[in-house]
CSV table of C-alpha atoms in Angstrom, one decimal:
chain,number,residue,atom,x,y,z
O,29,MET,CA,59.2,27.0,-22.9
O,30,THR,CA,58.7,25.7,-26.3
O,31,ASP,CA,59.7,22.2,-26.7
O,32,HIS,CA,61.5,20.4,-29.3
O,33,LEU,CA,58.3,18.7,-30.7
O,34,GLU,CA,56.3,21.8,-30.6
O,35,LEU,CA,59.3,23.5,-32.9
O,36,LEU,CA,59.0,20.8,-35.1
O,37,GLU,CA,55.3,20.6,-35.5
O,38,ALA,CA,55.1,24.4,-36.1
O,39,GLU,CA,57.8,24.1,-38.7
O,40,ALA,CA,55.8,21.5,-40.5
O,41,VAL,CA,52.7,23.3,-40.5
O,42,TYR,CA,54.5,26.3,-41.8
O,43,ILE,CA,55.7,24.1,-44.8
O,44,PHE,CA,52.0,22.9,-45.6
O,45,ARG,CA,50.8,26.3,-45.4
O,46,GLU,CA,53.4,27.5,-47.9
O,47,ILE,CA,52.7,24.4,-50.1
O,48,ALA,CA,49.1,25.4,-50.3
O,49,GLY,CA,49.9,29.0,-51.0
O,50,GLN,CA,52.5,28.6,-53.7
O,51,PHE,CA,51.2,25.5,-55.6
O,52,LYS,CA,47.9,25.2,-57.7
O,53,ASN,CA,47.7,21.3,-57.1
O,54,PRO,CA,49.2,19.6,-54.3
O,55,VAL,CA,48.8,15.9,-53.5
O,56,LEU,CA,50.1,14.1,-50.6
O,57,LEU,CA,51.7,10.9,-51.0
O,58,PHE,CA,50.5,8.2,-48.6
O,59,SER,CA,51.8,4.5,-48.0
O,60,GLY,CA,50.0,3.6,-44.7
O,61,GLY,CA,53.3,4.0,-42.8
O,62,LYS,CA,54.0,6.0,-39.8
O,63,ASP,CA,55.5,9.1,-41.2
O,64,SER,CA,52.7,9.5,-44.1
O,65,THR,CA,50.2,9.1,-40.9
O,66,VAL,CA,52.1,11.7,-39.4
O,67,LEU,CA,51.9,13.9,-42.4
O,68,VAL,CA,48.1,13.5,-42.5
O,69,HIS,CA,47.7,14.2,-38.8
O,70,LEU,CA,49.9,17.4,-39.1
O,71,ALA,CA,47.9,18.5,-42.3
O,72,LEU,CA,44.7,18.6,-41.0
O,73,LYS,CA,46.2,20.2,-38.0
O,74,ALA,CA,47.4,23.0,-40.4
O,75,PHE,CA,44.4,23.7,-42.1
O,76,ALA,CA,41.6,23.1,-39.1
O,77,PRO,CA,38.8,23.6,-39.0
O,78,LEU,CA,38.8,23.0,-42.6
O,79,LEU,CA,40.0,19.7,-44.5
O,80,PRO,CA,43.5,19.9,-46.2
O,81,PRO,CA,43.3,21.7,-49.7
O,82,PHE,CA,44.8,18.5,-51.4
O,83,ARG,CA,44.1,14.9,-52.1
O,84,ILE,CA,45.9,11.9,-50.7
O,85,MET,CA,47.3,9.3,-53.2
O,86,HIS,CA,48.6,6.0,-52.8
O,87,ILE,CA,51.0,4.4,-55.5
O,88,ASP,CA,49.9,0.5,-55.2
O,89,THR,CA,52.5,-1.8,-55.7
O,90,GLY,CA,50.3,-4.8,-55.3
O,91,HIS,CA,53.0,-6.0,-52.7
O,92,ASN,CA,51.2,-4.2,-49.6
O,93,PHE,CA,51.1,-5.5,-46.2
O,94,PRO,CA,46.9,-5.9,-45.9
O,95,GLU,CA,47.6,-4.7,-42.5
O,96,ALA,CA,48.5,-1.3,-43.9
O,97,LEU,CA,46.0,-1.4,-46.8
O,98,GLU,CA,43.2,-1.7,-44.1
O,99,PHE,CA,44.8,0.8,-42.0
O,100,ARG,CA,45.0,3.3,-45.1
O,101,ASP,CA,41.2,3.0,-45.8
O,102,LYS,CA,40.2,3.4,-42.4
O,103,LEU,CA,42.1,6.5,-42.0
O,104,VAL,CA,41.2,8.5,-45.0
O,105,ALA,CA,37.4,7.6,-44.2
O,106,ARG,CA,37.4,8.7,-40.8
O,107,ALA,CA,39.3,12.0,-41.7
O,108,GLY,CA,36.7,12.7,-44.7
O,109,LEU,CA,39.7,12.7,-47.2
O,110,GLN,CA,39.6,12.1,-50.8
O,111,LEU,CA,41.8,9.1,-51.7
O,112,ILE,CA,43.4,8.3,-55.3
O,113,VAL,CA,45.0,4.8,-55.9
O,114,ARG,CA,46.9,4.2,-59.0
O,115,LYS,CA,48.3,0.7,-59.3
O,116,VAL,CA,51.9,-0.2,-60.6
O,117,GLU,CA,50.4,-3.5,-61.7
O,118,GLU,CA,48.2,-1.7,-64.5
O,119,THR,CA,51.3,0.2,-65.5
O,120,ILE,CA,53.2,-2.9,-66.1
O,121,LYS,CA,50.2,-3.9,-68.2
O,122,THR,CA,49.5,-0.6,-70.2
O,123,LYS,CA,53.2,0.2,-71.1
O,124,ASN,CA,54.5,-3.3,-71.3
O,125,LEU,CA,56.9,-3.3,-68.5
O,126,ASP,CA,59.1,-6.4,-67.1
O,127,ASP,CA,57.6,-6.9,-63.7
O,128,ALA,CA,59.9,-7.7,-61.1
O,129,THR,CA,61.3,-11.4,-60.7
O,130,GLY,CA,63.7,-12.9,-58.1
O,131,LYS,CA,63.4,-14.7,-54.8
O,132,LEU,CA,62.2,-10.9,-53.3
O,133,PRO,CA,60.7,-9.2,-56.6
O,134,SER,CA,60.5,-5.4,-55.6
O,135,ARG,CA,58.3,-3.0,-57.5
O,136,ASN,CA,59.9,-0.1,-55.9
O,137,PHE,CA,61.9,0.7,-59.3
O,138,LEU,CA,58.5,0.5,-61.2
O,139,GLN,CA,56.6,2.7,-58.9
O,140,SER,CA,58.2,5.8,-60.6
O,141,HIS,CA,56.7,5.1,-63.7
O,142,THR,CA,53.0,5.1,-62.1
O,143,LEU,CA,54.0,8.0,-59.9
O,144,LEU,CA,54.8,10.1,-62.9
O,145,ASP,CA,51.8,8.9,-64.8
O,146,ALA,CA,49.4,9.9,-62.2
O,147,ILE,CA,51.4,13.3,-61.6
O,148,ALA,CA,50.4,13.9,-65.5
O,149,GLU,CA,47.0,12.4,-65.3
O,150,PHE,CA,45.9,14.9,-62.7
O,151,GLY,CA,48.3,18.0,-63.2
O,152,PHE,CA,49.9,17.7,-59.9
O,153,ASP,CA,52.7,20.3,-59.4
O,154,VAL,CA,53.8,19.2,-55.9
O,155,CYS,CA,53.8,15.7,-54.2
O,156,ILE,CA,53.9,15.7,-50.3
O,157,GLY,CA,56.1,13.0,-49.1
O,158,GLY,CA,57.2,11.9,-45.6
O,159,GLY,CA,60.9,11.7,-46.4
O,160,ARG,CA,63.2,12.6,-43.5
O,161,ARG,CA,66.9,13.6,-43.9
O,162,ASP,CA,68.0,10.9,-41.2
O,163,GLU,CA,66.5,8.0,-43.1
O,164,GLU,CA,69.6,7.7,-45.9
O,165,LYS,CA,72.4,9.6,-47.3
O,166,ALA,CA,70.3,10.5,-50.7
O,167,ARG,CA,67.4,11.7,-48.5
O,168,ALA,CA,70.1,13.8,-46.7
O,169,LYS,CA,70.7,15.7,-49.8
O,170,GLU,CA,67.4,17.1,-50.4
O,171,ARG,CA,66.0,20.3,-49.8
O,172,ILE,CA,62.3,20.7,-48.5
O,173,PHE,CA,61.4,21.7,-51.8
O,174,SER,CA,62.9,19.3,-54.1
O,175,ILE,CA,62.8,20.4,-57.5
O,176,ARG,CA,62.2,17.4,-60.4
O,177,ASP,CA,62.9,18.1,-63.9
O,178,ILE,CA,60.4,17.7,-66.9
O,179,GLY,CA,61.5,14.0,-66.7
O,180,GLY,CA,60.4,13.4,-63.2
O,181,ALA,CA,64.1,13.0,-62.3
O,182,TRP,CA,66.0,14.6,-59.2
O,183,GLN,CA,69.1,16.0,-59.9
O,184,PRO,CA,71.4,16.5,-56.6
O,185,TYR,CA,73.4,19.6,-58.0
O,186,ASN,CA,69.9,21.6,-59.0
O,187,GLN,CA,69.0,22.2,-55.3
O,188,ARG,CA,67.8,25.6,-54.4
O,189,PRO,CA,68.9,27.5,-51.2
O,190,GLU,CA,66.5,27.6,-48.3
O,191,LEU,CA,67.9,30.1,-46.3
O,192,TRP,CA,65.7,31.7,-43.1
O,193,ASP,CA,63.1,29.1,-43.7
O,194,LEU,CA,62.3,30.8,-47.3
O,195,TYR,CA,61.1,27.9,-49.9
O,196,ASN,CA,61.0,28.7,-53.7
O,197,GLY,CA,58.4,27.1,-55.5
O,198,ARG,CA,58.4,28.7,-58.7
O,199,LEU,CA,58.4,26.2,-61.7
O,200,ASN,CA,59.7,25.8,-65.1
O,201,GLU,CA,57.5,24.4,-67.6
O,202,GLY,CA,57.1,20.7,-67.0
O,203,GLU,CA,59.1,20.9,-63.8
O,204,ASN,CA,57.4,19.6,-60.3
O,205,VAL,CA,58.3,19.4,-56.8
O,206,ARG,CA,58.5,17.1,-53.9
O,207,ALA,CA,57.8,18.7,-50.5
O,208,PHE,CA,59.1,16.8,-47.4
O,209,PRO,CA,57.5,18.8,-44.5
O,210,ILE,CA,59.3,16.6,-41.9
O,211,SER,CA,62.4,16.6,-43.4
O,212,ASN,CA,64.1,18.0,-40.1
O,213,TRP,CA,62.2,15.1,-37.7
O,214,SER,CA,64.3,11.9,-36.8
O,215,GLU,CA,62.6,8.5,-36.2
O,216,LEU,CA,62.8,9.0,-32.6
O,217,ASP,CA,61.1,12.8,-33.1
O,218,VAL,CA,58.3,10.8,-35.1
O,219,TRP,CA,57.6,8.2,-32.5
O,220,ASN,CA,57.6,10.9,-29.3
O,221,TYR,CA,55.3,12.8,-31.6
O,222,ILE,CA,53.1,9.8,-32.1
O,223,ARG,CA,52.8,9.4,-28.4
O,224,ARG,CA,52.3,13.1,-27.5
O,225,GLU,CA,49.3,13.1,-30.3
O,226,ASN,CA,47.9,9.8,-29.3
O,227,ILE,CA,48.4,8.8,-33.1
O,228,GLU,CA,46.9,5.5,-34.4
O,229,LEU,CA,49.0,3.4,-36.4
O,230,PRO,CA,49.0,-0.1,-38.2
O,231,SER,CA,49.3,-3.1,-36.1
O,232,LEU,CA,52.6,-3.7,-38.0
O,233,TYR,CA,54.6,-1.3,-35.9
O,234,PHE,CA,54.1,-3.2,-32.7
O,235,SER,CA,55.3,-6.8,-31.4
O,236,HIS,CA,53.1,-9.7,-33.1
O,237,GLU,CA,53.9,-13.3,-34.0
O,238,ARG,CA,54.8,-14.0,-37.3
O,239,GLN,CA,56.4,-16.7,-39.9
O,240,CYS,CA,59.3,-15.2,-41.6
O,241,LEU,CA,62.0,-16.4,-44.0
O,242,VAL,CA,65.4,-15.9,-43.0
O,243,TYR,CA,67.2,-14.1,-45.8
O,244,GLN,CA,70.9,-12.7,-45.6
O,245,GLY,CA,70.3,-12.3,-41.5
O,246,LYS,CA,67.0,-10.3,-42.3
O,247,LEU,CA,63.6,-11.7,-41.2
O,248,ILE,CA,61.2,-11.3,-44.4
O,249,ALA,CA,57.3,-12.2,-43.7
O,250,LEU,CA,56.0,-15.1,-45.7
O,251,SER,CA,53.7,-13.9,-48.6
O,252,ASP,CA,52.6,-15.3,-51.8
O,253,TYR,CA,55.0,-12.4,-53.3
O,254,ILE,CA,58.1,-14.2,-52.2
O,255,MET,CA,59.9,-17.4,-53.7
O,256,ILE,CA,60.6,-20.1,-50.9
O,257,ASP,CA,63.1,-22.7,-52.0
O,258,PRO,CA,63.2,-26.1,-50.2
O,259,THR,CA,66.6,-25.3,-48.4
O,260,ASP,CA,64.9,-21.7,-46.8
O,261,VAL,CA,64.8,-21.4,-43.3
O,262,ILE,CA,61.6,-20.3,-41.8
O,263,VAL,CA,61.1,-19.5,-38.3
O,264,THR,CA,57.9,-18.1,-36.3
O,265,LYS,CA,58.9,-15.2,-34.0
O,266,ASN,CA,57.7,-12.1,-32.4
O,267,VAL,CA,58.7,-9.2,-34.7
O,268,ARG,CA,57.7,-5.5,-35.4
O,269,TYR,CA,58.4,-3.1,-38.3
O,270,ARG,CA,60.4,-0.1,-38.0
O,271,THR,CA,59.3,1.1,-41.6
O,272,VAL,CA,56.6,-0.4,-43.7
O,273,GLY,CA,57.2,-0.5,-47.5
O,274,ASP,CA,56.3,-3.4,-49.9
O,275,MET,CA,56.3,-7.0,-48.0
O,276,THR,CA,59.4,-8.0,-50.7
O,277,CYS,CA,61.6,-5.8,-49.6
O,278,THR,CA,60.7,-4.7,-46.0
O,279,ALA,CA,62.5,-6.6,-42.9
O,280,ALA,CA,61.1,-7.3,-39.9
O,281,VAL,CA,62.9,-6.8,-36.4
O,282,GLU,CA,62.9,-9.5,-33.7
O,283,SER,CA,61.0,-7.5,-30.9
O,284,ASP,CA,58.7,-7.6,-28.1
O,285,ALA,CA,57.8,-4.1,-28.0
O,286,ALA,CA,54.1,-3.7,-27.7
O,287,THR,CA,53.4,-0.4,-26.8
O,288,ILE,CA,54.7,3.0,-28.1
O,289,ASP,CA,57.1,3.6,-24.8
O,290,GLU,CA,58.4,0.2,-25.4
O,291,VAL,CA,59.2,1.1,-29.1
O,292,ILE,CA,60.5,4.4,-28.1
O,293,THR,CA,63.0,2.6,-25.7
O,294,GLU,CA,64.2,0.0,-28.4
O,295,ILE,CA,64.6,3.1,-31.0
O,296,LYS,CA,67.0,4.7,-28.3
O,297,ASN,CA,69.0,1.5,-28.0
O,298,SER,CA,69.5,0.8,-31.6
O,299,LEU,CA,72.7,1.4,-33.4
O,300,VAL,CA,71.3,1.1,-36.8
O,301,SER,CA,68.8,3.2,-38.8
O,302,GLU,CA,65.5,2.1,-39.4
O,303,ARG,CA,66.2,1.8,-43.5
O,304,GLY,CA,69.7,0.2,-42.6
O,305,GLU,CA,68.0,-2.6,-40.5
O,306,THR,CA,65.0,-3.3,-42.6
O,307,ARG,CA,65.0,-2.1,-46.1
O,308,ILE,CA,66.4,-4.6,-48.3
O,309,ASP,CA,65.8,-2.3,-51.9
O,310,ASP,CA,68.3,-0.1,-50.0
O,311,ARG,CA,71.0,-2.9,-50.2
O,312,PHE,CA,71.2,-3.3,-53.8
O,313,SER,CA,73.8,-0.9,-54.2
O,314,ASP,CA,75.7,1.9,-52.2
O,315,ALA,CA,73.5,4.4,-54.5
O,316,ALA,CA,70.2,2.6,-54.5
O,317,MET,CA,68.0,5.2,-53.4
O,318,GLU,CA,69.6,7.7,-55.5
O,319,ASP,CA,69.4,5.7,-58.5
O,320,ARG,CA,65.7,5.5,-57.9
O,321,LYS,CA,65.2,9.2,-57.4
O,322,LEU,CA,67.2,10.0,-60.4
O,323,LYS,CA,64.4,8.1,-62.3
O,324,GLY,CA,61.3,9.7,-60.8
O,325,TYR,CA,61.0,8.1,-57.3
O,326,PHE,CA,59.6,10.4,-54.7
C-alpha cells in the first residue's frame, strides 16, 4: 500500500510538473532551511534524469546564519543548479530605504522590495516556496497556486478554487504566482521525509553549543547584528533550530537532539508550532505574517 509520505511526495512532484507546464519562467526560492532543501530534493526527483527547468534564488538579508549560507552553496554546487542571489543591503542603498534598527533589527519587511525587484529583473512569473499550511494562520489561508497582484500583494479574498487537484495558473498582465508544493505537509512530515530520503541539512537543525541572549524568554544567537545591553542575560546552552530565518528574528530551542530520530521524538512531544516557538518577527502583531504578505512577502 502507498504510505502517507509517498502520497505527499507524489502530490508535490505533480505540482512541480504543473508549474513547469503552466508557466514560462519559474524560480525556486531558497533560504538554506529544511523546507526549501526538501523542495530542491523533490524538484530533482520530479524532473530526473534532467535538471529542474528553473533556477534557484536566495533573497539575502545580510543577517543569515553562516552555516545556512555555506550549506546553500554546497547544495547548489553538488546538484548542478544555477543560483541567483539578490541582496537586501543593495536594495536599501539603491532605493534609499530605512534599514531595520533596534535590539533585534529584522529585515524581513525589506525582503519584499528585493524580491519584487528580482521578479521584475528576470521576468519570473511564478516563485516556488516552501510555505506549509501548518506553519502559521496566514499560510493556512493560501492556495497552492497563490495569485499576487500587479503590485506583488497577496489578497486573501482573491484565491482561486483548487478542486480535484486542478490548478489555475492563468495570469492577467502584471500578475504573479507563489506556488507551494508542500502546502499539505506538516513539520513532522518534513522530518520523516528527511529521514526516509537521507537528506542532508545544515548543522543548525541539530543540537550544538551556542552563546545566546535571553530575550522575552527566547534564546537569540549572539551575532554582530543584534544590540547587547549591559543588563542583558547571556547564556551558553545546547540548542538547535526548528526553523532557520535571520539571526535577528529566529530563536533557538534548548535541545540535546543530535540525530534525526531524536529531533522527530522532540517534535512529537512539542505543544507549540515551530514558528510559534521560534520566530520573533511573527510576534510583532497577531497578523504580522499577513501584513508582510500583503506587501509582497513570499
